[in-house]
Short mmCIF file of C-alpha atoms in Angstrom, two decimals:
data_model
loop_
_atom_site.label_atom_id
_atom_site.label_comp_id
_atom_site.label_asym_id
_atom_site.label_seq_id
_atom_site.Cartn_x
_atom_site.Cartn_y
_atom_site.Cartn_z
CA MET M 1 -54.58 102.98 -154.64
CA LYS M 2 -53.01 106.38 -154.83
CA LYS M 3 -52.55 106.44 -151.09
CA LEU M 4 -50.92 103.00 -151.13
CA LYS M 5 -48.70 104.14 -153.95
CA TYR M 6 -47.46 107.10 -151.89
CA ILE M 7 -46.86 104.88 -148.93
CA LEU M 8 -44.75 102.48 -151.00
CA VAL M 9 -42.76 105.37 -152.45
CA PHE M 10 -42.14 106.79 -148.99
CA LEU M 11 -40.93 103.43 -147.70
CA PHE M 12 -38.57 103.05 -150.69
CA VAL M 13 -37.12 106.58 -150.23
CA SER M 14 -36.67 105.98 -146.52
CA ALA M 15 -34.88 102.67 -147.08
CA PHE M 16 -32.73 104.31 -149.86
CA ALA M 17 -31.83 107.20 -147.51
CA LYS M 18 -30.89 104.75 -144.73
CA ALA M 19 -28.64 102.80 -147.03
CA GLN M 20 -26.96 106.00 -148.48
CA GLN M 21 -26.38 107.31 -144.92
CA LEU M 22 -24.84 104.12 -143.69
CA GLN M 23 -22.74 103.76 -146.87
CA SER M 24 -21.35 107.27 -146.42
CA TYR M 25 -20.22 106.39 -142.87
CA ILE M 26 -18.66 103.16 -144.23
CA LYS M 27 -16.76 105.11 -146.90
CA GLU M 28 -15.54 107.54 -144.28
CA ALA M 29 -14.34 104.76 -142.05
CA GLU M 30 -12.46 103.09 -144.93
CA ALA M 31 -10.75 106.37 -145.74
CA ASN M 32 -9.74 107.24 -142.18
CA ASN M 33 -9.44 104.03 -140.20
CA PRO M 34 -5.80 103.48 -139.10
CA GLU M 35 -6.06 99.72 -139.36
CA ILE M 36 -6.98 100.02 -143.06
CA GLN M 37 -4.13 102.47 -143.55
CA ALA M 38 -1.71 99.95 -141.85
CA PHE M 39 -2.92 97.16 -144.26
CA GLU M 40 -2.43 99.48 -147.26
CA LEU M 41 1.17 100.29 -146.08
CA ARG M 42 1.82 96.57 -145.81
CA TYR M 43 0.65 96.17 -149.39
CA ASN M 44 2.85 99.02 -150.58
CA ILE M 45 5.82 97.28 -148.89
CA ALA M 46 4.90 94.04 -150.64
CA GLU M 47 4.67 95.83 -153.99
CA GLU M 48 8.10 97.41 -153.47
CA LYS M 49 9.52 93.94 -152.93
CA VAL M 50 8.72 93.30 -156.64
CA ASN M 51 11.38 95.91 -157.40
CA GLU M 52 13.72 94.42 -154.82
CA ALA M 53 13.46 91.02 -156.60
CA ASN M 54 15.21 92.49 -159.71
CA TRP M 55 18.76 92.04 -158.49
CA ILE M 56 21.93 90.09 -159.40
CA PRO M 57 24.90 89.06 -157.21
CA ASN M 58 27.50 91.74 -156.44
CA THR M 59 30.25 92.32 -158.95
CA GLU M 60 33.52 90.94 -157.62
CA VAL M 61 36.63 93.09 -158.02
CA SER M 62 40.03 91.68 -156.96
CA ALA M 63 43.58 92.98 -157.05
CA GLY M 64 46.89 91.47 -156.02
CA TYR M 65 50.61 92.39 -156.08
CA PHE M 66 53.31 89.88 -156.69
CA VAL M 67 55.88 90.15 -153.91
CA SER M 68 58.09 87.85 -155.84
CA GLU M 69 57.54 88.74 -159.50
CA PRO M 70 57.19 85.61 -161.71
CA GLU M 71 59.24 85.79 -164.80
CA THR M 72 57.72 84.96 -168.25
CA ARG M 73 59.06 85.10 -171.79
CA VAL M 74 57.70 88.62 -172.23
CA GLY M 75 58.68 89.96 -168.83
CA ALA M 76 57.95 89.84 -165.13
CA GLN M 77 54.39 89.96 -163.94
CA ARG M 78 53.98 92.72 -161.34
CA ALA M 79 50.22 92.51 -160.25
CA ARG M 80 46.83 91.03 -161.03
CA ILE M 81 43.54 92.86 -161.31
CA GLY M 82 40.31 90.94 -161.88
CA VAL M 83 36.62 91.67 -162.32
CA LYS M 84 33.96 88.91 -162.25
CA GLN M 85 30.09 89.01 -162.41
CA MET M 86 27.97 85.90 -161.61
CA LEU M 87 24.49 85.85 -163.27
CA PRO M 88 21.48 83.64 -162.34
CA TRP M 89 20.17 81.16 -164.73
CA PHE M 90 17.79 82.35 -167.43
CA GLY M 91 14.28 83.10 -165.96
CA THR M 92 15.39 83.28 -162.28
CA ILE M 93 14.83 86.97 -161.92
CA THR M 94 11.42 86.73 -163.58
CA ALA M 95 10.57 83.82 -161.22
CA ARG M 96 11.65 85.96 -158.31
CA GLU M 97 9.48 88.90 -159.45
CA ASN M 98 6.45 86.56 -159.99
CA TYR M 99 6.84 85.30 -156.47
CA ALA M 100 6.95 88.78 -155.03
CA THR M 101 3.89 89.73 -157.07
CA ALA M 102 2.04 86.69 -155.73
CA MET M 103 2.80 87.77 -152.18
CA ALA M 104 1.64 91.31 -152.93
CA ASP M 105 -1.62 89.97 -154.31
CA ALA M 106 -2.17 88.05 -151.02
CA GLU M 107 -1.50 91.25 -149.08
CA TYR M 108 -4.06 93.08 -151.19
CA VAL M 109 -6.66 90.52 -150.33
CA ASP M 110 -5.96 91.38 -146.63
CA ILE M 111 -6.92 94.93 -147.41
CA THR M 112 -10.32 93.78 -148.87
CA ILE M 113 -10.93 91.53 -145.84
CA ALA M 114 -10.14 94.34 -143.44
CA LYS M 115 -12.51 96.69 -145.22
CA ARG M 116 -15.29 94.15 -145.13
CA LYS M 117 -14.83 93.62 -141.40
CA LEU M 118 -14.76 97.33 -140.84
CA ALA M 119 -17.92 97.80 -142.87
CA LEU M 120 -19.63 95.05 -140.78
CA SER M 121 -18.46 96.69 -137.55
CA VAL M 122 -19.73 100.07 -138.61
CA ALA M 123 -23.08 98.62 -139.67
CA GLN M 124 -23.44 96.70 -136.42
CA SER M 125 -22.67 99.82 -134.31
CA TYR M 126 -25.03 101.93 -136.48
CA TYR M 127 -27.91 99.53 -135.93
CA SER M 128 -27.19 99.57 -132.22
CA LEU M 129 -27.41 103.37 -132.16
CA TYR M 130 -30.73 103.14 -134.13
CA SER M 131 -32.06 100.65 -131.57
CA ILE M 132 -31.21 102.84 -128.64
CA ARG M 133 -32.79 105.93 -130.22
CA ALA M 134 -35.85 104.03 -131.30
CA LYS M 135 -36.29 102.66 -127.77
CA GLN M 136 -35.93 106.20 -126.28
CA ALA M 137 -38.66 107.41 -128.66
CA VAL M 138 -40.91 104.53 -127.53
CA LEU M 139 -40.25 105.43 -123.88
CA ASP M 140 -41.14 109.07 -124.56
CA GLU M 141 -44.43 107.97 -126.17
CA ASN M 142 -45.23 105.70 -123.10
CA ILE M 143 -44.30 108.41 -120.67
CA GLN M 144 -46.67 110.81 -122.39
CA LEU M 145 -49.34 108.11 -122.44
CA LEU M 146 -48.87 107.56 -118.61
CA GLN M 147 -49.12 111.35 -118.09
CA THR M 148 -52.45 111.21 -119.87
CA TYR M 149 -53.65 108.34 -117.64
CA GLU M 150 -52.38 110.28 -114.62
CA GLN M 151 -54.65 113.11 -115.49
CA LEU M 152 -57.53 110.69 -115.90
CA ALA M 153 -56.68 109.13 -112.50
CA LEU M 154 -56.63 112.52 -110.84
CA THR M 155 -59.98 113.32 -112.27
CA SER M 156 -61.29 109.95 -111.02
CA VAL M 157 -59.87 110.62 -107.51
CA GLU M 158 -61.81 113.93 -107.40
CA VAL M 159 -65.07 112.16 -108.20
CA GLY M 160 -64.23 109.26 -105.90
CA LYS M 161 -63.83 106.62 -108.59
CA ALA M 162 -60.18 106.03 -108.02
CA SER M 163 -57.69 106.29 -105.11
CA ALA M 164 -54.57 108.28 -104.67
CA VAL M 165 -52.64 104.97 -104.85
CA ASP M 166 -53.58 104.64 -108.49
CA VAL M 167 -52.03 108.07 -109.19
CA LEU M 168 -48.83 107.18 -107.29
CA ARG M 169 -48.49 103.86 -109.25
CA LEU M 170 -48.76 105.78 -112.54
CA GLN M 171 -46.14 108.25 -111.29
CA ILE M 172 -43.77 105.42 -110.21
CA ARG M 173 -44.14 103.81 -113.52
CA GLN M 174 -43.22 107.13 -115.20
CA ASN M 175 -40.13 107.31 -113.03
CA GLU M 176 -39.13 103.81 -114.04
CA LEU M 177 -39.46 104.64 -117.74
CA GLN M 178 -37.53 107.87 -117.24
CA GLN M 179 -34.77 105.89 -115.60
CA GLN M 180 -34.68 103.42 -118.56
CA LYS M 181 -34.47 106.39 -120.97
CA GLU M 182 -31.53 107.92 -119.07
CA VAL M 183 -29.75 104.59 -119.00
CA LEU M 184 -30.20 104.21 -122.75
CA GLU M 185 -28.71 107.70 -123.17
CA GLU M 186 -25.56 106.55 -121.40
CA GLU M 187 -25.49 103.46 -123.64
CA PHE M 188 -25.91 105.73 -126.71
CA THR M 189 -22.95 107.86 -125.67
CA ALA M 190 -20.70 104.86 -125.25
CA GLU M 191 -21.84 103.31 -128.55
CA GLN M 192 -21.43 106.64 -130.25
CA THR M 193 -17.79 106.81 -129.08
CA ALA M 194 -17.14 103.36 -130.34
CA PHE M 195 -18.75 104.23 -133.72
CA ASN M 196 -16.69 107.44 -134.04
CA ASN M 197 -13.60 105.56 -133.18
CA LEU M 198 -14.31 103.25 -136.12
CA LEU M 199 -14.35 106.26 -138.30
CA ASN M 200 -11.24 107.69 -136.56
CA ARG M 201 -12.81 110.99 -135.71
CA GLU M 202 -13.68 112.92 -132.52
CA SER M 203 -15.42 110.64 -130.06
CA MET M 204 -18.24 113.10 -129.24
CA MET M 205 -19.20 113.93 -132.85
CA THR M 206 -22.89 113.55 -133.39
CA VAL M 207 -24.01 110.45 -135.27
CA ASP M 208 -27.31 110.85 -137.22
CA VAL M 209 -29.38 107.76 -137.39
CA VAL M 210 -32.66 107.20 -139.19
CA PRO M 211 -35.66 107.50 -136.88
CA GLU M 212 -37.49 104.43 -138.19
CA MET M 213 -36.61 101.21 -139.96
CA GLU M 214 -38.89 98.35 -141.08
CA ILE M 215 -38.32 94.85 -142.26
CA PRO M 216 -38.97 94.35 -145.97
CA GLN M 217 -41.61 91.96 -147.15
CA GLU M 218 -39.12 89.59 -148.92
CA ASP M 219 -35.51 88.73 -148.76
CA PRO M 220 -33.24 87.92 -151.71
CA PHE M 221 -32.27 84.23 -151.97
CA TYR M 222 -28.66 83.24 -151.60
CA ASP M 223 -27.08 79.76 -151.61
CA ASN M 224 -23.71 78.52 -150.42
CA GLU M 225 -22.15 78.89 -153.78
CA ALA M 226 -22.00 82.65 -153.24
CA LEU M 227 -19.43 81.99 -150.51
CA ALA M 228 -16.83 81.01 -153.10
CA LEU M 229 -16.16 84.71 -153.73
CA ASN M 230 -15.56 85.58 -150.06
CA PRO M 231 -12.17 87.27 -149.74
CA GLU M 232 -11.29 85.01 -146.74
CA LEU M 233 -11.36 82.04 -149.19
CA LEU M 234 -9.58 84.05 -151.95
CA LYS M 235 -6.85 84.72 -149.50
CA TYR M 236 -6.07 80.99 -149.42
CA ASP M 237 -6.19 80.82 -153.17
CA LYS M 238 -3.60 83.63 -153.42
CA LEU M 239 -1.45 81.93 -150.80
CA TYR M 240 -1.64 78.72 -152.75
CA GLU M 241 -0.47 80.54 -155.86
CA SER M 242 2.40 82.23 -153.98
CA VAL M 243 3.66 78.83 -152.91
CA ALA M 244 3.42 77.61 -156.48
CA GLN M 245 5.52 80.67 -157.55
CA SER M 246 7.94 79.93 -154.67
CA GLU M 247 8.43 76.41 -156.03
CA LEU M 248 9.12 77.75 -159.51
CA LEU M 249 11.66 80.10 -158.09
CA ASN M 250 13.24 77.25 -156.13
CA GLN M 251 13.57 75.24 -159.31
CA ARG M 252 15.36 78.15 -161.00
CA GLU M 253 17.62 78.74 -158.15
CA SER M 254 18.67 75.09 -158.19
CA LEU M 255 20.10 75.57 -161.68
CA PRO M 256 23.68 76.67 -162.28
CA MET M 257 24.91 80.27 -162.21
CA ILE M 258 27.14 81.59 -164.94
CA GLY M 259 30.01 83.99 -164.36
CA PHE M 260 31.87 86.32 -166.66
CA GLY M 261 35.04 88.09 -165.91
CA VAL M 262 38.45 89.42 -166.97
CA ASP M 263 41.86 89.43 -165.44
CA TYR M 264 44.48 92.09 -166.19
CA LEU M 265 48.17 91.40 -165.49
CA PRO M 266 50.69 94.24 -166.09
CA VAL M 267 54.11 92.94 -167.33
CA THR M 268 57.57 94.63 -166.93
CA GLU M 269 59.72 94.86 -170.07
CA ARG M 270 62.81 92.80 -170.22
CA SER M 271 66.00 94.74 -170.58
CA ASP M 272 68.19 91.92 -171.80
CA VAL M 273 66.27 91.17 -175.01
CA ASN M 274 64.29 93.12 -177.51
CA PHE M 275 61.33 91.59 -179.46
CA SER M 276 57.83 92.66 -180.47
CA ASP M 277 55.82 91.33 -177.42
CA ASN M 278 58.43 92.45 -174.93
CA GLY M 279 56.53 93.83 -171.78
CA LYS M 280 53.14 93.23 -173.27
CA ASP M 281 50.38 93.20 -170.58
CA VAL M 282 48.14 90.16 -170.21
CA LEU M 283 44.39 90.43 -170.58
CA MET M 284 42.52 87.20 -169.80
CA PRO M 285 38.70 86.89 -170.29
CA MET M 286 37.10 84.18 -168.15
CA VAL M 287 33.92 82.20 -167.96
CA SER M 288 32.87 80.33 -164.83
CA ILE M 289 29.93 78.20 -163.78
CA SER M 290 28.54 77.50 -160.30
CA ILE M 291 26.95 74.11 -160.04
CA PRO M 292 24.80 73.10 -157.01
CA ILE M 293 26.06 69.58 -156.84
CA PHE M 294 24.91 69.16 -153.23
CA ASN M 295 21.30 70.21 -153.77
CA SER M 296 19.53 68.64 -150.78
CA ARG M 297 18.52 72.11 -149.70
CA TYR M 298 16.54 72.65 -152.86
CA LYS M 299 14.88 69.23 -152.57
CA SER M 300 13.91 70.05 -148.97
CA ILE M 301 12.34 73.36 -150.09
CA SER M 302 10.35 71.56 -152.77
CA LYS M 303 9.04 69.14 -150.14
CA GLN M 304 8.14 72.07 -147.80
CA ASN M 305 6.34 73.81 -150.58
CA GLU M 306 4.31 70.67 -151.34
CA LEU M 307 3.35 70.31 -147.69
CA ARG M 308 2.53 73.97 -147.44
CA GLN M 309 0.12 73.73 -150.36
CA GLN M 310 -1.56 70.78 -148.65
CA GLU M 311 -1.82 72.78 -145.48
CA ILE M 312 -3.40 75.72 -147.31
CA GLU M 313 -6.01 73.45 -148.92
CA THR M 314 -7.02 71.99 -145.55
CA GLN M 315 -7.10 75.54 -144.05
CA ARG M 316 -9.26 76.72 -146.83
CA GLU M 317 -11.69 73.82 -146.47
CA GLN M 318 -11.91 74.45 -142.73
CA ARG M 319 -12.54 78.16 -143.33
CA LEU M 320 -15.26 77.28 -145.86
CA ASN M 321 -17.01 75.14 -143.23
CA VAL M 322 -16.88 77.99 -140.75
CA LEU M 323 -18.24 80.45 -143.26
CA GLU M 324 -21.03 78.09 -144.33
CA SER M 325 -21.99 77.63 -140.61
CA ALA M 326 -21.96 81.42 -140.09
CA PHE M 327 -24.04 81.90 -143.25
CA ALA M 328 -26.69 79.38 -142.14
CA LYS M 329 -26.82 80.91 -138.68
CA ALA M 330 -27.12 84.38 -140.00
CA GLN M 331 -29.97 83.33 -142.34
CA SER M 332 -31.75 81.54 -139.53
CA GLN M 333 -31.43 84.41 -137.10
CA ARG M 334 -32.70 86.88 -139.75
CA ASN M 335 -35.69 84.70 -140.34
CA GLN M 336 -36.26 84.46 -136.57
CA ALA M 337 -36.14 88.24 -136.40
CA ARG M 338 -38.71 88.49 -139.16
CA ILE M 339 -41.01 86.07 -137.30
CA ALA M 340 -40.59 87.84 -133.99
CA TYR M 341 -41.25 91.24 -135.67
CA TYR M 342 -44.60 90.21 -137.14
CA THR M 343 -45.56 88.33 -133.90
CA GLN M 344 -44.94 91.55 -131.83
CA GLU M 345 -46.86 93.51 -134.45
CA ARG M 346 -49.90 91.37 -133.89
CA ASN M 347 -49.48 91.43 -130.17
CA LEU M 348 -49.11 95.20 -130.20
CA LYS M 349 -52.35 95.52 -132.19
CA GLN M 350 -54.20 93.43 -129.74
CA ALA M 351 -52.73 95.39 -126.80
CA GLN M 352 -53.89 98.64 -128.45
CA ASP M 353 -57.39 97.15 -128.81
CA ALA M 354 -57.34 96.35 -125.12
CA GLU M 355 -56.21 99.83 -124.36
CA GLU M 356 -59.17 101.26 -126.35
CA ILE M 357 -61.56 99.05 -124.37
CA LEU M 358 -60.19 100.47 -121.14
CA VAL M 359 -60.55 104.06 -122.37
CA LYS M 360 -64.17 103.30 -123.28
CA ASN M 361 -64.67 101.85 -119.81
CA TYR M 362 -63.39 105.13 -118.33
CA GLU M 363 -66.25 106.90 -120.04
CA THR M 364 -68.67 104.61 -118.11
CA GLY M 365 -66.68 105.18 -114.89
CA THR M 366 -65.47 101.61 -114.44
CA ILE M 367 -61.75 101.91 -115.48
CA ASP M 368 -59.29 99.87 -113.47
CA PHE M 369 -55.83 101.58 -113.44
CA ASN M 370 -54.10 98.31 -112.56
CA ASP M 371 -55.31 97.01 -115.92
CA VAL M 372 -54.04 100.21 -117.49
CA LEU M 373 -50.54 99.63 -116.08
CA ASP M 374 -50.58 96.02 -117.20
CA ILE M 375 -51.58 96.93 -120.76
CA GLN M 376 -49.03 99.78 -120.91
CA GLU M 377 -46.36 97.43 -119.64
CA LEU M 378 -47.28 94.85 -122.36
CA GLN M 379 -47.37 97.51 -125.09
CA LEU M 380 -43.86 98.70 -124.09
CA LYS M 381 -42.58 95.09 -124.06
CA PHE M 382 -43.93 94.47 -127.50
CA GLN M 383 -42.58 97.76 -128.87
CA MET M 384 -39.15 97.08 -127.38
CA ASN M 385 -39.09 93.49 -128.71
CA GLN M 386 -40.07 94.77 -132.16
CA ILE M 387 -37.16 97.30 -132.19
CA GLU M 388 -34.79 94.47 -131.15
CA SER M 389 -36.14 92.32 -133.90
CA VAL M 390 -35.46 95.10 -136.50
CA GLN M 391 -31.95 95.51 -135.13
CA MET M 392 -31.36 91.78 -135.20
CA TYR M 393 -32.71 91.56 -138.84
CA TYR M 394 -30.33 94.25 -140.16
CA VAL M 395 -27.32 93.03 -138.15
CA GLN M 396 -27.73 89.51 -139.57
CA SER M 397 -28.30 91.04 -143.04
CA ALA M 398 -25.03 92.85 -142.65
CA ILE M 399 -23.31 89.54 -141.71
CA ILE M 400 -24.84 87.89 -144.76
CA ASN M 401 -23.58 90.75 -146.88
CA TYR M 402 -20.05 90.34 -145.46
CA LEU M 403 -20.13 86.65 -146.24
CA ILE M 404 -21.41 86.59 -149.85
CA ASN M 405 -21.04 90.14 -151.35
#
């Protein structure tokens, strides 16, 4: 029982270390990836548009000089200077700010989506690196095993129980495995470059991957309702809200605008008469109103907003269908990986039993090295398939995590 307890603790610590290592890479990618930085800048621009929305029309200043001065009772008017300010209807600026805020919220969801996609790409690349390193380790084990068999074959040749052809076959098989290992090293270099580019760092920086990963005994249960919180769907909710705010702004802009102003007219004194208001300048406050009588533009915008909301609803429904399909596929492939993993585990155990029988036959002098090569090839196949099953399991788990968490 104590031994089992230690094994369980070891597996838990290993899984925790793997998660922590991968999470640190994801955080580094989120901090350094230029695509994320570009999305954040777009969000900053959208936020600044909230400040831009707080504006009123330009103040109008006018001035004129009378070429032919009109005579009035108090004197001749020489010039006219006016100042006027138009103001939007009450609540228009607030509606404009609310619309800009809604658009900024939609941009922020884009950042969340981009970070999720980046985390998924980092995880997928990380699991590919693990798979390559794990396959290389398996190849090393099999090469060492073949070297052991080669020594047995040489001994058998000396006593006349095997031919030199058996030795050559074992050597050829070692060469083939060495070739596979070197090819995998090239694949690792290319994948490592892609991984480092996701983190926006030097392409040849070393990436540390865990040496071993196992499939857990049970998986958490998720249903389609968890998809409702996926940012790709929240994006459509934010867009729908922005259109609603756009319509509120359109309704405010269709209301009249109010203007306030004042005109100043300097007057020349009359020399032929003398009274109290002689030469008194004129100061005339004014109020004006701008009425959108021909408002077909605003009606058209309202219709466009209505259609846009319907479009967003259909797009959201279509995206939900795509996500549900991807979720079902990921769950299915993860289950398939689990089935394949345990099948290969049973096959590998049986192949190892066959190997033990062959080794015992060697002690009696009846070993067949063709059978040795066949069993070794089967063992390698099962080990490689098992590694691919582990990779597939965790890649699909990463996809599920992207879809529902």
